[in-house]
Amino acid sequence: MKKTVCFAITVGVALLTFSCTKNPDTPDTEAGNWVRRGTLDGPARSGAVSFVINDTAYIGTGFNQNVQTYKNEHGDDLIKNGFLRDFWKLNMPPVSEGNTQENYTWTQVEELPGPNGFRAYAVGFNIGNIGYVGTGMSADRYTMLKDFYAFDGTKWEQKADFPGSPRQYAVGFGFGSRGYITTGDDGANTQKDNYQYNPEDNSWRAVTALSGTKRQGASVFVHKNKAYVFGGYSSFDKVTDMWAMDSATLKWEYKGNLINELDDSRDDDYTDICRQYGSAFVIGDYGYYTAGDNRGILISSTWRYDFANNQWARRTPLERAARTKALGFSVHNRGFVGTGATGSQAMDDFQEFMPNQTVDAAD
C-alpha cells in the first residue's frame, strides 16, 4: 500500500521512569561496530513492532505525534491521533556487504486491519513463517487492546483474542510451534501472567506465570529452546531479575540480576544494564541489549549476554542519536536496531551491529 500524504506538526513525547545507577568511572568497551543501514521509507516512529518470516524482517504500527495525515494509495488513513497501522518489509542482502547503506530498501505491505489497527506499544513475534501482532494502546490514547492478528507475508487474518487483560508494553515471543505473551500494563496493574497461543487450533491457554517481579517495558531474547525475559520496570522502580523459560517444560529458571557477577557480590559498575524499553537481538550464541531509557534519560550503552556462561559484558554503545522504544530484531543471524524516539523526535534510521569489527564512528 503506497503512502500518498505525510506532513508534520510539533508535539512532545513523555518518557516513563524507573531507577538504576551507573558508575561514571566505568568506561565503555569499544568492541563491535555499528553501521548505518538506511532509513525506513514510511514515517518515523517509536513503540512499533517487528517480526521475521521467511528470512525477511517486517515492522509496523507505532506512534508519531508529529505526523498529521498519512494515507495509502486508496485514500485510506494510515495514522490516527499519532498512532500508525502501516507495515513495511526490509529488503536486504543475506550477508553483510561492507559498511554501506546501499541495497537496504523498504517495501510497503498491507496495513494492520480493523478499527483498532492504529496502535502502539503492542507485541510482535513469529511462529514459523507466520507473523503475529496483538495487544497495545489504541488511537484514543486510553483503551488497551487484546485483539490478535496473523500475517503470512501478504494478507492479515484476525485470530482469537488474547485472553488476558487488555494491555500495553507486554513481551511477546515465539519458539517451537507456539507463541507467548507475558507481562505488560493493563491500566490498573503491572502483570506477569503468561499465555500460550496454539496456531493449530487458534486457541490460547494460561501457562506458568513469569517468576520474579511483574513488569512492563521489558525485553526478551529467544535462543535455542529458551526465552529470556529481563529489564523493564514495576511501579516506577527498577526490575533487575532475569528469567528463562524452557519451551519443553514451560518452567522459569532464575538467571540472576542484570550484573556481571552472579554471586552475592554486587558490582555497581554493571547496573547501567537496567533500563526500560530497551532493544534486544541475538547473534549466534550471544544476546545484545541497547537503547532504552532510565528515569527519562536516554541510554546508549550496549551489553552482550553470554547464554552459555550466563554473564554480561559491555560492548560499543549505540551510535547516532540515543533513543527509547526502538526496535531490535535479528535476521540472517545479524542484529539491527532502528526507529524509536529521542525527546519529541521520532526516529526512522536503522543500524546493524557488527560484533567482530573495530569501532568506526564514520560508518
PDB file of N, CA and C in Angstrom, residues 48 63 111 120 158 185 330:
ATOM      1  N   ALA A  48       6.933   0.730  17.918  1.00  0.00           N
ATOM      2  CA  ALA A  48       6.497  -0.134  16.815  1.00  0.00           C
ATOM      3  C   ALA A  48       6.721  -1.598  17.179  1.00  0.00           C
ATOM      4  N   PHE A  63       4.013   4.988  17.038  1.00  0.00           N
ATOM      5  CA  PHE A  63       3.494   6.308  17.396  1.00  0.00           C
ATOM      6  C   PHE A  63       4.396   7.409  16.850  1.00  0.00           C
ATOM      7  N   GLU A 111      -1.566  -2.984   5.441  1.00  0.00           N
ATOM      8  CA  GLU A 111      -1.621  -2.443   6.799  1.00  0.00           C
ATOM      9  C   GLU A 111      -2.448  -3.329   7.721  1.00  0.00           C
ATOM     10  N   ALA A 120       0.003   1.377  19.166  1.00  0.00           N
ATOM     11  CA  ALA A 120       1.424   1.411  19.513  1.00  0.00           C
ATOM     12  C   ALA A 120       1.627   0.571  20.764  1.00  0.00           C
ATOM     13  N   GLN A 158      -7.532 -12.003  11.223  1.00  0.00           N
ATOM     14  CA  GLN A 158      -7.764 -11.861  12.646  1.00  0.00           C
ATOM     15  C   GLN A 158      -7.906 -13.227  13.292  1.00  0.00           C
ATOM     16  N   ASP A 185       1.265  -3.787  31.034  1.00  0.00           N
ATOM     17  CA  ASP A 185       0.468  -2.887  31.868  1.00  0.00           C
ATOM     18  C   ASP A 185      -0.952  -2.841  31.322  1.00  0.00           C
ATOM     19  N   SER A 330      16.630  -9.689  14.815  1.00  0.00           N
ATOM     20  CA  SER A 330      17.681 -10.453  14.155  1.00  0.00           C
ATOM     21  C   SER A 330      17.137 -11.071  12.884  1.00  0.00           C
TER      22      SER A 330
END
